[in-house]
C-alpha cells in the first residue's frame, strides 16, 4: 500500500477516534449534569421533608376544601379559624426585614462562613490555637477573624434593624374599624370633650372613637397590625387600604368607589369598584348589624387580575369578582367614604404575596473572582508548605544527622508542615476583609455626599443602604425600570391637537414651567441640578427632512418654519429634532374670536366642545379654584385643556353637564347638555362614547378612542383607511432611509454609536466629541422586514432621521429646505392665518391624510393619541336604539357583551372631529440618561403594569425606542408564539440596527407555562436591545429579573422603581435602586441605593460605579500583591535556617505589618482613587464596559501581578543577601538587623508603588497618608529599640536601631539602592507601556498600529489619561457632559483631529 494512502487512512482513523472521544465526553458531561440535577433535587426534597417539615414543623399548606369562610356578623365574637392551619388567621403584621431575633445569628454565621476566605481562615485559625504548633502566635488568626465576623454581623444587624423600624412604622398606621364599645364610654367621652376645651383640643386629638355610634358598637381607630380577618373597615378619601377588603358600601356616584392602584400594579387609571346591590343598607352601623352574610373566598394567591368567590346574603348566593375587591396597597380616591370587610391580612395580602419576601443577602460580583484567587493562593500555600517541609526532610538527612549539636532536636513532620501552613497563611491576608469593609464605608460616604446627586426640589440626597455591593454598580448589564413614578412624573399634559388637517401646539403651562426652570438654572452646575435638560440633539445639526405632504405656502403649519418661536417652546423629549407647529392654541382662540363664523372656526369649536363633553370627570372647588375628579389622568388633561380653551365644566351629574363658555371678549355663556347615555371605555372596546342632547334639542353621540377603533366607524371609512395606508407606506420609506443611514454609522464593539473617534468631521451630534465622515460603502443588504409580529399596524419608530455622518436625506419641499438653511433670507409678509383659507383644509381626503400623518408624528414623539368623532342622531333612530340598549343593561346573562354589541349599532357613520396628543411628562433628564446608558452597553427593559399603547408611547419619548428601531410585538392572542419568536429571531439576524420586543403579562404567563417556549424566549433575549413588558404583575417583574440572572449568569442586573409594586423586582436583582422622591418611600427603604430622580442613575453607574469597581479591584490586587511580595523573602530564608520555620521578621513588627504600615496605602486607594475624571466618564459612556468585561480584576491580570510580586521579592532577597554576604561586612549581622532591612525595603516599596505609581488621583490626603506611614515606620523602629528588654533572642532589638545597625552606612546604602532599583524598573516598564499604548503599538505583533476605527472602549486607559491632560480635550469633555441648558448652541463645537493627535 502506498505510504500516502496509509497516512490518509491514519488521519481519517485518528479523526474518527477524536470525534468518538468528543462524543463520549459530551455524553459523559450530559450524564453528569443529569446526575447533578437529580442529586440537587433529592437534596431539596430531603431538606423540605426532614428539616422543614419534621424538625421545624413548617409543612406546606394544603388548599382548603371549600375556600375560606368569613362571616359578616357584627355580634360574632368567636375567633375565625383558618382551616388550612387549624389556627386563627395570620395577623396583619408585615415584615420586609430579612431576619428575626431567633434566626438572625444562625443565618448570619452560615452566611459569613460560606464565604470562602472566612472558611479558610477558620480552618487555619483552629489548629493555630493548639499550643506548640504555631511559630507566629496562637491567636493571631482566630481572634481577628472572630472580631471581623462579629463586626460584619453587627453591621448587617443594624441595616436590618433599620428595615424593622420602617416595618414598625407601617404596621403602626391607623385604620378605622367597627368595634364593640366598652361600658362607661359615654361618661369618659364627655369628660374628654370637657378637657379638650380646656387644653386646646389636645385630648380630643387622641380620641380613638368616632362620633358615629350605635349604642353598643362604634368606629374605633386601631393600628394596622391589629386589623383581623372579618373586621369591618371604614375608609375615607385619600386613605390607604390596610388589608384586602370586599367592598360593602361606597359614597361615590352610583355607589362607585374609585381606587388608585399605582403602588399595586403600576397603572395610573383609577379603578371603579362597586358593592353588590344586596349590601345597600350597609352604610350605617345599624345596617351592618342587620345584614347577615357569609363570604366563601379563594385561598390567598398572588394573582392581581382575577378573584373568585361567592357570598350568601339573606339566603341568596351571589358571585364575587375583582370588581368588588379592594387590595392592600391601594388608595381610595375621589370618594368620600367606603366600607369593606377584611378577607386577607398581612403576608397573605395580594401585594405581599407578589413581593419577594425576606430575600437573601446580596454578594458582590467581584467576590466570585476573589474566591478563585483565594483558591489558587490556597494551592500556592499548600505547595509552598509541602516544599519547605520536604526541604526540612532533605536537610535533616544531609545536615542534621551529621551535626552533633542538633542531632537530638528532630521535629516531627506533622509539626513542621502545620507550622509552615500557619506561617504562610497570611499570603491570603485576613486584613483584606477588614480593610475592605473600611474602604466600602468610605466609598459609601463619598457616594452619599455627592452634591451632583442631590435633588434640591425634594431636599433628597443619594443614599446607600447596602455598602457591600458598591462595586456592582460598575458592572451592570441589564436595567429593569418601572414606568410610572420612575421614568414619568405621572402628570399628563394636553400638548397638541389636529383639527381639519392642521396641527396646533398647546403650551399654556410652558410659561410657568419656564419661570421655574429659570430660577433653578441660576443655582449653577453644582446646585441641585433640578433643571430639566434640553436635549443635546437639538443644536447645530442642520439636516433636510422628508416632507410627505408639501404645501404651496412655506409658512404653513404642515411645513414648520425654520425660525423658532422662542426658547420656551415645547420640544419632544423623544424626538427633540422635530420642529413643532408655529401656531399654538392661543393663536387658535384669536382666530375663533376674529372669525367666529368661518368653517374652520366652527370645526375648532366642535373639537373643544367634544373634549368638554366626552368624559366622566366631576368638577370640584378647591381653595377657590375649579379642579376635577377623574378616573383617568388622560381625561383630566383633556378637561383641563378644554377649560384653558374657554370651555369650563362647571357642573356634572349623571343627568347633565353644565358648561361655562368664554367667548373671548369677556362674556360668558352657560349651556346645559343633557346626558342621555354613557357607553363606558373597556380594554376590548378601546373607546368611550357619550350621547347628549344639545340645548337646541338635537341629539349627538361623541366618541373618543384609539385610531384603530375609530377609523372603521367613520362615515368615509373606506377613504380614511386608504389614506391611513398611504401614510403608513410613506412612513415605511422614511424608516428605510433612516435605517440605511444608521447602517453607515461607525459602531463600537457592542453595536452602539460611539461618542468619539479619531476621524475628523463637521458639526454633529452634541453628545459626540468628534464624528466620522460619510462615504463608507454600505456593505449590508437593505432588507425590508416586518417590524411587528402582530398582523395589525403598530407604531414603530418611524420618525425623521437625525443623520450624524453627513448623510443628507432628500427633501421634497425645496422652499422649506432653503429657508431652513438660510434663516436670514427675507420673506414677503403673509397673513398669520392665511393657510386656513387654503381650500384643501375643507377637503376630507386631504384632512384624513394630514390627520393620520399628525397621529404618527405625535406617537413617535411619545405622545398618547386619541381620535374624536361625532354625529347627530335623529330622535326616532335614537329611540329605537335606546330600547336595545336598555335590554342590554338590564340583562342578567352576558350583560357586558350585549352592551358592547348595542354600542356597535350606534357608533357608526361618524364624522372625524380631530386628534389629540397628551404628554405623559417624563422626569427631567430621562431621555439623555437612557441614551447614555445604552451607549454604555447596558440593555434597558421597561416593566410596567400599564397597557401596551401607553408603554410604547413612553418608550418613544424616553428613547428606549430609537428612531429606526424595529418593534416586535409578541401576543399570545395573535397565533402561535413559537412561530412569532422564530420570526423575531430571523428578523433580528437580518442586520437589525436596534430591536425592541413588546410582550404583555398574559403572553408572558403563556411562555412560563411551556418549557419549550421559555427556552426559546430566553434564547432570544441576548439578541434584543430593549424589552417592553406591559400589564406585568409584581410577581412577573420579579420572575423576569430572576430568569435573566439564571439565563445570563455573567450579566449583572439592576432594578429601579418607586412603589410597593416594585419591591419584588428590586429585591430579586443584583442591585436595587429606589426612587426616593415624592412617592418612593416604599422602594427606597428596601432598595440597596436610593436616589431622588432617574437622571441621577447615570452618575451613580457611570461615575461612582466605575470608580468603586476600579477602587475595589485595585484594592484586592494590591493587597494580594503586597502579601505575596512580603513573604517571598521569608520563604527563601528557610534554606539558611535549616527549614526550621524561623521567621525572617520580628514578631511584633509582623503582627502590625498590615495594620500600621501597609493599611493606609490600600485604604486610600480604595476610597479616593479616580482613574478618570467624572467629566470623561459622563462624556464617553462607552468606558463603562471596563467593569462589565472585568478588565481591572481577572485571573490573567492577577497572575501577572503575582508573578511581578514574586520577582520583586526574589530581587529584594538577593540584593540584601548580596550586600550582607558578598559586597560588604555589616556592623550588625544578627537576624533582627537583616530581617529589619528586608522589612524596611518592603514597607518603602509597597507604599511607594501603591501611593505614587498605582494611584492616579493624587490629593493632599494621599500624600499625607504616605508621609504618616513612612514616618510611622521609623518611629516604630525607635519604639522597638527602647522597649525591648536585653535578653538572648534571635531578634536582639534593644538599642539596635539607635546604636548597632542604625548608624551602619552599609544598611542604609543597601536600603536606598534596592528601593531605587525597584522604582526604576517599575517606572521604565510603565513609561514604555504607556508610550506604546498611546502610539497604538501595545499589541501583538508590536509593529501593528492602532486603527482609526477602533472603538472607544478598546482604547487603553493610558490614552484617556493622556487625553485628559490636554486642556483642549479636557474642555471639550467638560462641555460634552454639562447640562445643555448651561451652554449655547454655538458653544458645542467638535474636536479637531489634530488636537487629538497633538495630545497623544
PDB file of N, CA and C in Angstrom, residues 735-786:
ATOM      1  N   UNK A 735     -38.530  55.332   7.148  1.00  0.00           N
ATOM      2  CA  UNK A 735     -37.797  54.490   8.099  1.00  0.00           C
ATOM      3  C   UNK A 735     -36.691  53.707   7.396  1.00  0.00           C
ATOM      4  N   UNK A 736     -36.946  53.277   6.192  1.00  0.00           N
ATOM      5  CA  UNK A 736     -35.915  52.534   5.468  1.00  0.00           C
ATOM      6  C   UNK A 736     -34.721  53.426   5.146  1.00  0.00           C
ATOM      7  N   UNK A 737     -34.992  54.695   4.784  1.00  0.00           N
ATOM      8  CA  UNK A 737     -33.892  55.633   4.572  1.00  0.00           C
ATOM      9  C   UNK A 737     -33.104  55.850   5.853  1.00  0.00           C
ATOM     10  N   UNK A 738     -33.807  55.961   6.955  1.00  0.00           N
ATOM     11  CA  UNK A 738     -33.138  56.131   8.240  1.00  0.00           C
ATOM     12  C   UNK A 738     -32.306  54.921   8.584  1.00  0.00           C
ATOM     13  N   UNK A 739     -32.848  53.726   8.335  1.00  0.00           N
ATOM     14  CA  UNK A 739     -32.108  52.511   8.646  1.00  0.00           C
ATOM     15  C   UNK A 739     -30.823  52.435   7.822  1.00  0.00           C
ATOM     16  N   UNK A 740     -30.922  52.811   6.560  1.00  0.00           N
ATOM     17  CA  UNK A 740     -29.716  52.771   5.715  1.00  0.00           C
ATOM     18  C   UNK A 740     -28.672  53.757   6.199  1.00  0.00           C
ATOM     19  N   UNK A 741     -29.112  54.943   6.622  1.00  0.00           N
ATOM     20  CA  UNK A 741     -28.139  55.909   7.139  1.00  0.00           C
ATOM     21  C   UNK A 741     -27.501  55.408   8.424  1.00  0.00           C
ATOM     22  N   UNK A 742     -28.271  54.729   9.274  1.00  0.00           N
ATOM     23  CA  UNK A 742     -27.716  54.199  10.520  1.00  0.00           C
ATOM     24  C   UNK A 742     -26.759  53.056  10.253  1.00  0.00           C
ATOM     25  N   UNK A 743     -26.992  52.313   9.174  1.00  0.00           N
ATOM     26  CA  UNK A 743     -26.083  51.212   8.859  1.00  0.00           C
ATOM     27  C   UNK A 743     -24.701  51.722   8.483  1.00  0.00           C
ATOM     28  N   UNK A 744     -24.625  52.973   7.978  1.00  0.00           N
ATOM     29  CA  UNK A 744     -23.337  53.533   7.585  1.00  0.00           C
ATOM     30  C   UNK A 744     -22.559  54.091   8.763  1.00  0.00           C
ATOM     31  N   UNK A 745     -23.207  54.211   9.899  1.00  0.00           N
ATOM     32  CA  UNK A 745     -22.536  54.811  11.042  1.00  0.00           C
ATOM     33  C   UNK A 745     -21.449  53.899  11.593  1.00  0.00           C
ATOM     34  N   UNK A 746     -20.432  54.548  12.147  1.00  0.00           N
ATOM     35  CA  UNK A 746     -19.385  53.802  12.847  1.00  0.00           C
ATOM     36  C   UNK A 746     -19.979  53.192  14.104  1.00  0.00           C
ATOM     37  N   UNK A 747     -19.677  51.948  14.367  1.00  0.00           N
ATOM     38  CA  UNK A 747     -20.222  51.244  15.532  1.00  0.00           C
ATOM     39  C   UNK A 747     -19.092  50.826  16.447  1.00  0.00           C
ATOM     40  N   UNK A 748     -19.409  50.780  17.729  1.00  0.00           N
ATOM     41  CA  UNK A 748     -18.415  50.257  18.661  1.00  0.00           C
ATOM     42  C   UNK A 748     -18.525  48.738  18.728  1.00  0.00           C
ATOM     43  N   UNK A 749     -17.801  48.144  19.652  1.00  0.00           N
ATOM     44  CA  UNK A 749     -17.695  46.684  19.665  1.00  0.00           C
ATOM     45  C   UNK A 749     -18.987  46.004  20.054  1.00  0.00           C
ATOM     46  N   UNK A 750     -19.928  46.742  20.686  1.00  0.00           N
ATOM     47  CA  UNK A 750     -21.199  46.123  21.056  1.00  0.00           C
ATOM     48  C   UNK A 750     -22.354  46.721  20.263  1.00  0.00           C
ATOM     49  N   UNK A 751     -22.052  47.332  19.107  1.00  0.00           N
ATOM     50  CA  UNK A 751     -23.096  47.725  18.178  1.00  0.00           C
ATOM     51  C   UNK A 751     -23.684  49.098  18.395  1.00  0.00           C
ATOM     52  N   UNK A 752     -23.180  49.854  19.352  1.00  0.00           N
ATOM     53  CA  UNK A 752     -23.742  51.172  19.614  1.00  0.00           C
ATOM     54  C   UNK A 752     -23.007  52.257  18.877  1.00  0.00           C
ATOM     55  N   UNK A 753     -23.574  53.462  18.956  1.00  0.00           N
ATOM     56  CA  UNK A 753     -22.928  54.611  18.331  1.00  0.00           C
ATOM     57  C   UNK A 753     -21.828  55.138  19.243  1.00  0.00           C
ATOM     58  N   UNK A 754     -20.644  55.354  18.714  1.00  0.00           N
ATOM     59  CA  UNK A 754     -19.567  55.852  19.570  1.00  0.00           C
ATOM     60  C   UNK A 754     -19.745  57.323  19.882  1.00  0.00           C
ATOM     61  N   UNK A 755     -19.226  57.730  21.025  1.00  0.00           N
ATOM     62  CA  UNK A 755     -19.265  59.136  21.403  1.00  0.00           C
ATOM     63  C   UNK A 755     -18.078  59.900  20.835  1.00  0.00           C
ATOM     64  N   UNK A 756     -17.027  59.182  20.449  1.00  0.00           N
ATOM     65  CA  UNK A 756     -15.807  59.835  19.984  1.00  0.00           C
ATOM     66  C   UNK A 756     -15.010  58.848  19.167  1.00  0.00           C
ATOM     67  N   UNK A 757     -14.457  59.304  18.036  1.00  0.00           N
ATOM     68  CA  UNK A 757     -13.433  58.519  17.348  1.00  0.00           C
ATOM     69  C   UNK A 757     -12.417  59.481  16.769  1.00  0.00           C
ATOM     70  N   UNK A 758     -11.365  58.938  16.174  1.00  0.00           N
ATOM     71  CA  UNK A 758     -10.246  59.769  15.772  1.00  0.00           C
ATOM     72  C   UNK A 758     -10.416  60.441  14.424  1.00  0.00           C
ATOM     73  N   UNK A 759     -11.479  60.099  13.702  1.00  0.00           N
ATOM     74  CA  UNK A 759     -11.652  60.707  12.401  1.00  0.00           C
ATOM     75  C   UNK A 759     -12.194  62.116  12.547  1.00  0.00           C
ATOM     76  N   UNK A 760     -11.882  62.956  11.595  1.00  0.00           N
ATOM     77  CA  UNK A 760     -12.390  64.311  11.625  1.00  0.00           C
ATOM     78  C   UNK A 760     -13.786  64.380  11.087  1.00  0.00           C
ATOM     79  N   UNK A 761     -14.446  65.467  11.313  1.00  0.00           N
ATOM     80  CA  UNK A 761     -15.808  65.644  10.831  1.00  0.00           C
ATOM     81  C   UNK A 761     -16.341  66.988  11.234  1.00  0.00           C
ATOM     82  N   UNK A 762     -17.427  67.365  10.603  1.00  0.00           N
ATOM     83  CA  UNK A 762     -18.067  68.629  10.898  1.00  0.00           C
ATOM     84  C   UNK A 762     -18.927  68.530  12.114  1.00  0.00           C
ATOM     85  N   UNK A 763     -19.685  69.560  12.353  1.00  0.00           N
ATOM     86  CA  UNK A 763     -20.586  69.559  13.498  1.00  0.00           C
ATOM     87  C   UNK A 763     -21.567  68.425  13.396  1.00  0.00           C
ATOM     88  N   UNK A 764     -21.873  67.851  14.528  1.00  0.00           N
ATOM     89  CA  UNK A 764     -22.778  66.718  14.535  1.00  0.00           C
ATOM     90  C   UNK A 764     -23.497  66.599  15.825  1.00  0.00           C
ATOM     91  N   UNK A 765     -23.608  65.404  16.232  1.00  0.00           N
ATOM     92  CA  UNK A 765     -24.334  65.116  17.459  1.00  0.00           C
ATOM     93  C   UNK A 765     -23.664  65.808  18.622  1.00  0.00           C
ATOM     94  N   UNK A 766     -24.431  66.530  19.395  1.00  0.00           N
ATOM     95  CA  UNK A 766     -23.845  67.243  20.528  1.00  0.00           C
ATOM     96  C   UNK A 766     -23.324  66.304  21.579  1.00  0.00           C
ATOM     97  N   UNK A 767     -23.788  65.109  21.590  1.00  0.00           N
ATOM     98  CA  UNK A 767     -23.279  64.147  22.549  1.00  0.00           C
ATOM     99  C   UNK A 767     -21.942  63.595  22.106  1.00  0.00           C
ATOM    100  N   UNK A 768     -21.536  63.901  20.890  1.00  0.00           N
ATOM    101  CA  UNK A 768     -20.308  63.346  20.366  1.00  0.00           C
ATOM    102  C   UNK A 768     -19.197  64.356  20.513  1.00  0.00           C
ATOM    103  N   UNK A 769     -18.005  63.854  20.578  1.00  0.00           N
ATOM    104  CA  UNK A 769     -16.838  64.718  20.684  1.00  0.00           C
ATOM    105  C   UNK A 769     -16.197  64.894  19.327  1.00  0.00           C
ATOM    106  N   UNK A 770     -16.278  63.942  18.495  1.00  0.00           N
ATOM    107  CA  UNK A 770     -15.818  64.022  17.127  1.00  0.00           C
ATOM    108  C   UNK A 770     -16.568  63.013  16.315  1.00  0.00           C
ATOM    109  N   UNK A 771     -16.879  63.313  15.048  1.00  0.00           N
ATOM    110  CA  UNK A 771     -17.727  62.439  14.258  1.00  0.00           C
ATOM    111  C   UNK A 771     -17.012  61.986  13.005  1.00  0.00           C
ATOM    112  N   UNK A 772     -17.388  60.804  12.546  1.00  0.00           N
ATOM    113  CA  UNK A 772     -16.813  60.249  11.346  1.00  0.00           C
ATOM    114  C   UNK A 772     -17.506  60.806  10.130  1.00  0.00           C
ATOM    115  N   UNK A 773     -16.776  61.052   9.049  1.00  0.00           N
ATOM    116  CA  UNK A 773     -17.421  61.496   7.816  1.00  0.00           C
ATOM    117  C   UNK A 773     -18.099  60.346   7.120  1.00  0.00           C
ATOM    118  N   UNK A 774     -19.002  60.722   6.224  1.00  0.00           N
ATOM    119  CA  UNK A 774     -19.677  59.682   5.452  1.00  0.00           C
ATOM    120  C   UNK A 774     -18.797  59.237   4.311  1.00  0.00           C
ATOM    121  N   UNK A 775     -19.288  58.296   3.597  1.00  0.00           N
ATOM    122  CA  UNK A 775     -18.549  57.826   2.447  1.00  0.00           C
ATOM    123  C   UNK A 775     -18.226  56.376   2.492  1.00  0.00           C
ATOM    124  N   UNK A 776     -18.354  55.738   3.637  1.00  0.00           N
ATOM    125  CA  UNK A 776     -18.099  54.310   3.703  1.00  0.00           C
ATOM    126  C   UNK A 776     -19.166  53.581   2.930  1.00  0.00           C
ATOM    127  N   UNK A 777     -18.800  52.630   2.097  1.00  0.00           N
ATOM    128  CA  UNK A 777     -19.805  51.908   1.324  1.00  0.00           C
ATOM    129  C   UNK A 777     -20.695  51.083   2.218  1.00  0.00           C
ATOM    130  N   UNK A 778     -21.951  50.986   1.865  1.00  0.00           N
ATOM    131  CA  UNK A 778     -22.924  50.190   2.613  1.00  0.00           C
ATOM    132  C   UNK A 778     -22.829  48.760   2.151  1.00  0.00           C
ATOM    133  N   UNK A 779     -22.163  47.941   2.940  1.00  0.00           N
ATOM    134  CA  UNK A 779     -21.957  46.544   2.584  1.00  0.00           C
ATOM    135  C   UNK A 779     -23.101  45.667   3.024  1.00  0.00           C
ATOM    136  N   UNK A 780     -24.054  46.246   3.756  1.00  0.00           N
ATOM    137  CA  UNK A 780     -25.134  45.425   4.297  1.00  0.00           C
ATOM    138  C   UNK A 780     -26.333  45.489   3.362  1.00  0.00           C
ATOM    139  N   UNK A 781     -27.017  44.413   3.166  1.00  0.00           N
ATOM    140  CA  UNK A 781     -28.186  44.426   2.288  1.00  0.00           C
ATOM    141  C   UNK A 781     -29.320  45.228   2.898  1.00  0.00           C
ATOM    142  N   UNK A 782     -29.976  45.999   2.076  1.00  0.00           N
ATOM    143  CA  UNK A 782     -31.139  46.769   2.534  1.00  0.00           C
ATOM    144  C   UNK A 782     -32.354  45.868   2.483  1.00  0.00           C
ATOM    145  N   UNK A 783     -32.734  45.373   3.622  1.00  0.00           N
ATOM    146  CA  UNK A 783     -33.824  44.398   3.702  1.00  0.00           C
ATOM    147  C   UNK A 783     -35.024  45.058   4.342  1.00  0.00           C
ATOM    148  N   UNK A 784     -36.155  44.978   3.701  1.00  0.00           N
ATOM    149  CA  UNK A 784     -37.397  45.450   4.310  1.00  0.00           C
ATOM    150  C   UNK A 784     -38.010  44.279   5.056  1.00  0.00           C
ATOM    151  N   UNK A 785     -38.139  44.409   6.366  1.00  0.00           N
ATOM    152  CA  UNK A 785     -38.618  43.305   7.155  1.00  0.00           C
ATOM    153  C   UNK A 785     -39.732  43.783   8.071  1.00  0.00           C
ATOM    154  N   UNK A 786     -40.438  42.860   8.570  1.00  0.00           N
ATOM    155  CA  UNK A 786     -41.578  43.206   9.421  1.00  0.00           C
ATOM    156  C   UNK A 786     -41.078  43.747  10.736  1.00  0.00           C
TER     157      UNK A 786
END
